[in-house]
PDB file of C-alpha atoms in Angstrom:
ATOM      1  CA  MET W   1      16.135 148.302 126.494  1.00  0.00           C
ATOM      2  CA  ASP W   2      16.632 148.659 130.226  1.00  0.00           C
ATOM      3  CA  ALA W   3      17.917 152.183 130.872  1.00  0.00           C
ATOM      4  CA  THR W   4      19.652 151.127 134.115  1.00  0.00           C
ATOM      5  CA  ARG W   5      21.952 148.646 132.374  1.00  0.00           C
ATOM      6  CA  LYS W   6      24.926 149.693 130.265  1.00  0.00           C
ATOM      7  CA  GLN W   7      24.035 149.701 126.570  1.00  0.00           C
ATOM      8  CA  ILE W   8      26.210 147.914 124.011  1.00  0.00           C
ATOM      9  CA  LEU W   9      25.846 148.008 120.228  1.00  0.00           C
ATOM     10  CA  ILE W  10      27.371 145.157 118.209  1.00  0.00           C
ATOM     11  CA  ILE W  11      28.072 145.914 114.530  1.00  0.00           C
ATOM     12  CA  ASP W  12      29.145 142.845 112.530  1.00  0.00           C
ATOM     13  CA  ASP W  13      28.008 141.357 109.230  1.00  0.00           C
ATOM     14  CA  ASP W  14      28.396 137.816 110.623  1.00  0.00           C
ATOM     15  CA  ASP W  15      25.090 136.734 112.213  1.00  0.00           C
ATOM     16  CA  GLY W  16      26.845 134.044 114.249  1.00  0.00           C
ATOM     17  CA  ILE W  17      29.360 136.459 115.776  1.00  0.00           C
ATOM     18  CA  ARG W  18      26.584 138.911 116.657  1.00  0.00           C
ATOM     19  CA  HIS W  19      24.536 136.135 118.248  1.00  0.00           C
ATOM     20  CA  ILE W  20      27.314 134.713 120.447  1.00  0.00           C
ATOM     21  CA  LEU W  21      28.507 138.170 121.510  1.00  0.00           C
ATOM     22  CA  ARG W  22      24.955 139.264 122.297  1.00  0.00           C
ATOM     23  CA  ARG W  23      24.277 136.174 124.372  1.00  0.00           C
ATOM     24  CA  ALA W  24      27.543 136.443 126.336  1.00  0.00           C
ATOM     25  CA  LEU W  25      27.071 140.165 127.001  1.00  0.00           C
ATOM     26  CA  GLU W  26      23.420 139.796 128.016  1.00  0.00           C
ATOM     27  CA  ASP W  27      24.437 136.949 130.349  1.00  0.00           C
ATOM     28  CA  ALA W  28      26.975 139.388 131.844  1.00  0.00           C
ATOM     29  CA  GLY W  29      24.156 141.866 132.554  1.00  0.00           C
ATOM     30  CA  TYR W  30      24.386 144.281 129.626  1.00  0.00           C
ATOM     31  CA  ALA W  31      21.607 145.510 127.336  1.00  0.00           C
ATOM     32  CA  VAL W  32      22.601 144.724 123.749  1.00  0.00           C
ATOM     33  CA  SER W  33      21.441 145.845 120.313  1.00  0.00           C
ATOM     34  CA  GLU W  34      22.813 144.753 116.939  1.00  0.00           C
ATOM     35  CA  ALA W  35      23.377 145.891 113.381  1.00  0.00           C
ATOM     36  CA  ALA W  36      24.650 143.955 110.352  1.00  0.00           C
ATOM     37  CA  ASP W  37      26.819 146.723 108.855  1.00  0.00           C
ATOM     38  CA  GLY W  38      28.271 150.132 109.586  1.00  0.00           C
ATOM     39  CA  ALA W  39      25.455 152.116 107.968  1.00  0.00           C
ATOM     40  CA  ALA W  40      22.769 150.280 109.965  1.00  0.00           C
ATOM     41  CA  GLY W  41      24.947 150.496 113.078  1.00  0.00           C
ATOM     42  CA  LEU W  42      25.302 154.268 112.868  1.00  0.00           C
ATOM     43  CA  LYS W  43      21.558 154.617 112.301  1.00  0.00           C
ATOM     44  CA  ARG W  44      20.840 152.484 115.368  1.00  0.00           C
ATOM     45  CA  PHE W  45      23.442 154.401 117.422  1.00  0.00           C
ATOM     46  CA  ARG W  46      21.856 157.731 116.491  1.00  0.00           C
ATOM     47  CA  GLU W  47      18.425 156.418 117.535  1.00  0.00           C
ATOM     48  CA  ALA W  48      19.637 155.106 120.906  1.00  0.00           C
ATOM     49  CA  LYS W  49      23.178 155.947 121.990  1.00  0.00           C
ATOM     50  CA  ALA W  50      25.210 153.067 123.379  1.00  0.00           C
ATOM     51  CA  ASP W  51      27.816 153.222 126.134  1.00  0.00           C
ATOM     52  CA  LEU W  52      30.099 150.960 124.100  1.00  0.00           C
ATOM     53  CA  VAL W  53      30.225 149.851 120.464  1.00  0.00           C
ATOM     54  CA  ILE W  54      31.834 146.615 119.293  1.00  0.00           C
ATOM     55  CA  THR W  55      32.457 146.846 115.554  1.00  0.00           C
ATOM     56  CA  ASP W  56      33.881 144.554 112.935  1.00  0.00           C
ATOM     57  CA  ILE W  57      36.323 146.154 110.507  1.00  0.00           C
ATOM     58  CA  ILE W  58      35.559 144.440 107.180  1.00  0.00           C
ATOM     59  CA  MET W  59      31.823 144.810 106.368  1.00  0.00           C
ATOM     60  CA  PRO W  60      29.563 145.751 103.463  1.00  0.00           C
ATOM     61  CA  GLU W  61      27.789 149.123 103.177  1.00  0.00           C
ATOM     62  CA  ARG W  62      30.021 151.066 105.554  1.00  0.00           C
ATOM     63  CA  GLU W  63      33.190 149.400 106.784  1.00  0.00           C
ATOM     64  CA  GLY W  64      34.490 149.544 110.329  1.00  0.00           C
ATOM     65  CA  MET W  65      37.194 152.198 109.912  1.00  0.00           C
ATOM     66  CA  GLU W  66      34.703 154.700 108.555  1.00  0.00           C
ATOM     67  CA  THR W  67      32.242 153.700 111.277  1.00  0.00           C
ATOM     68  CA  ILE W  68      34.862 154.284 113.997  1.00  0.00           C
ATOM     69  CA  MET W  69      35.772 157.701 112.542  1.00  0.00           C
ATOM     70  CA  THR W  70      32.110 158.748 112.439  1.00  0.00           C
ATOM     71  CA  LEU W  71      31.466 157.534 115.998  1.00  0.00           C
ATOM     72  CA  ARG W  72      34.554 159.400 117.257  1.00  0.00           C
ATOM     73  CA  LYS W  73      33.353 162.598 115.579  1.00  0.00           C
ATOM     74  CA  GLU W  74      29.718 162.333 116.733  1.00  0.00           C
ATOM     75  CA  SER W  75      30.258 160.831 120.176  1.00  0.00           C
ATOM     76  CA  PRO W  76      33.871 161.135 121.380  1.00  0.00           C
ATOM     77  CA  ASP W  77      33.087 159.658 124.811  1.00  0.00           C
ATOM     78  CA  THR W  78      31.630 156.405 123.486  1.00  0.00           C
ATOM     79  CA  ALA W  79      34.024 153.490 123.978  1.00  0.00           C
ATOM     80  CA  ILE W  80      34.791 151.377 120.900  1.00  0.00           C
ATOM     81  CA  ILE W  81      36.121 147.835 120.667  1.00  0.00           C
ATOM     82  CA  ALA W  82      37.189 146.706 117.177  1.00  0.00           C
ATOM     83  CA  VAL W  83      37.278 143.098 115.960  1.00  0.00           C
ATOM     84  CA  SER W  84      38.591 141.708 112.691  1.00  0.00           C
ATOM     85  CA  GLY W  85      39.297 138.431 110.974  1.00  0.00           C
ATOM     86  CA  GLY W  86      40.856 140.381 108.134  1.00  0.00           C
ATOM     87  CA  GLY W  87      43.139 137.599 106.866  1.00  0.00           C
ATOM     88  CA  CYS W  88      46.837 138.444 106.791  1.00  0.00           C
ATOM     89  CA  GLY W  89      46.105 142.179 107.125  1.00  0.00           C
ATOM     90  CA  GLY W  90      43.928 141.762 110.216  1.00  0.00           C
ATOM     91  CA  ALA W  91      46.584 142.957 112.644  1.00  0.00           C
ATOM     92  CA  ASP W  92      47.240 146.026 110.468  1.00  0.00           C
ATOM     93  CA  TYR W  93      43.529 146.859 110.399  1.00  0.00           C
ATOM     94  CA  LEU W  94      43.354 146.596 114.171  1.00  0.00           C
ATOM     95  CA  ALA W  95      46.433 148.803 114.623  1.00  0.00           C
ATOM     96  CA  VAL W  96      44.732 151.475 112.508  1.00  0.00           C
ATOM     97  CA  ALA W  97      41.522 151.022 114.528  1.00  0.00           C
ATOM     98  CA  VAL W  98      43.481 151.888 117.694  1.00  0.00           C
ATOM     99  CA  LYS W  99      44.877 155.015 116.011  1.00  0.00           C
ATOM    100  CA  LEU W 100      41.317 156.009 115.087  1.00  0.00           C
ATOM    101  CA  GLY W 101      40.085 155.612 118.663  1.00  0.00           C
ATOM    102  CA  ALA W 102      39.304 151.980 119.492  1.00  0.00           C
ATOM    103  CA  VAL W 103      40.159 151.328 123.153  1.00  0.00           C
ATOM    104  CA  ARG W 104      40.480 147.558 122.705  1.00  0.00           C
ATOM    105  CA  VAL W 105      40.982 145.313 119.675  1.00  0.00           C
ATOM    106  CA  PHE W 106      40.483 141.589 119.115  1.00  0.00           C
ATOM    107  CA  ARG W 107      41.407 139.381 116.198  1.00  0.00           C
ATOM    108  CA  LYS W 108      38.907 136.694 115.183  1.00  0.00           C
ATOM    109  CA  PRO W 109      38.573 134.062 116.406  1.00  0.00           C
ATOM    110  CA  PHE W 110      38.565 135.706 119.815  1.00  0.00           C
ATOM    111  CA  SER W 111      37.867 134.498 123.331  1.00  0.00           C
ATOM    112  CA  LEU W 112      34.363 135.423 124.501  1.00  0.00           C
ATOM    113  CA  ALA W 113      35.696 135.686 128.046  1.00  0.00           C
ATOM    114  CA  GLY W 114      38.365 138.083 126.786  1.00  0.00           C
ATOM    115  CA  VAL W 115      35.826 140.331 125.068  1.00  0.00           C
ATOM    116  CA  VAL W 116      33.427 140.291 128.041  1.00  0.00           C
ATOM    117  CA  GLY W 117      36.361 141.060 130.360  1.00  0.00           C
ATOM    118  CA  ALA W 118      37.425 143.976 128.159  1.00  0.00           C
ATOM    119  CA  VAL W 119      33.853 145.306 128.124  1.00  0.00           C
ATOM    120  CA  ARG W 120      33.721 145.145 131.932  1.00  0.00           C
ATOM    121  CA  GLU W 121      37.100 146.849 132.234  1.00  0.00           C
ATOM    122  CA  VAL W 122      36.168 149.644 129.824  1.00  0.00           C
ATOM    123  CA  LEU W 123      32.635 150.284 131.119  1.00  0.00           C
ATOM    124  CA  GLU W 124      33.134 149.717 134.819  1.00  0.00           C
ATOM    125  CA  GLY W 125      36.852 150.117 135.344  1.00  0.00           C
ATOM    126  CA  GLU W 126      39.322 152.756 134.413  1.00  0.00           C
ATOM    127  CA  GLU W 127      39.308 156.281 133.104  1.00  0.00           C
ATOM    128  CA  ALA W 128      40.648 156.610 129.562  1.00  0.00           C
ATOM    129  CA  PRO W 129      41.850 153.010 129.197  1.00  0.00           C
ATOM    130  CA  GLU W 130      44.998 152.402 127.193  1.00  0.00           C
ATOM    131  CA  PRO W 131      44.462 150.466 123.955  1.00  0.00           C
ATOM    132  CA  LYS W 132      45.063 146.748 124.446  1.00  0.00           C
ATOM    133  CA  GLY W 133      44.029 143.615 122.672  1.00  0.00           C
ATOM    134  CA  THR W 134      45.070 140.693 120.593  1.00  0.00           C
ATOM    135  CA  ALA W 135      46.116 142.527 117.439  1.00  0.00           C
TER     136      ALA W 135
END
C-alpha cells in the first residue's frame, strides 16, 4: 500500500459490496484493503493500521458490533463507518453502532457517492465529526 495515501479497511462478508466500495474508494485516491469478516478484519488491522474502517454489522466469525468495540479499545482515534442491511432491525443496529463509536452509518443499499463523501469528510474534513448517516 502507498504510505502517502489514506488507508481504508473494508470489512464485509459480501464480496460484491467489498468490490464496489474498494473500486469507488481507490478511484477517489485512497489505499484500500479488505477482509470478509470481523476476525479477519481485526487481524488485517493489527498488521497494518488503517485511517478509517468501514464495517458491516451482520457477519460470520466476529460480527460488526464486537469488531467496533475492539477497534475502539485498541485504536480509539481510528474512524469507523458502519453499514448494515440488517432487515427490519437494521436501523437499530446502526443506532447501537453510533453509541459504540461509529462516526457515520449507512443502511444497505447505500449510495456510493454518499459513502465516498462521508469518507472524505471524516478523513479530510472536521475534527471529531458528529455521527450522521442514513440509519
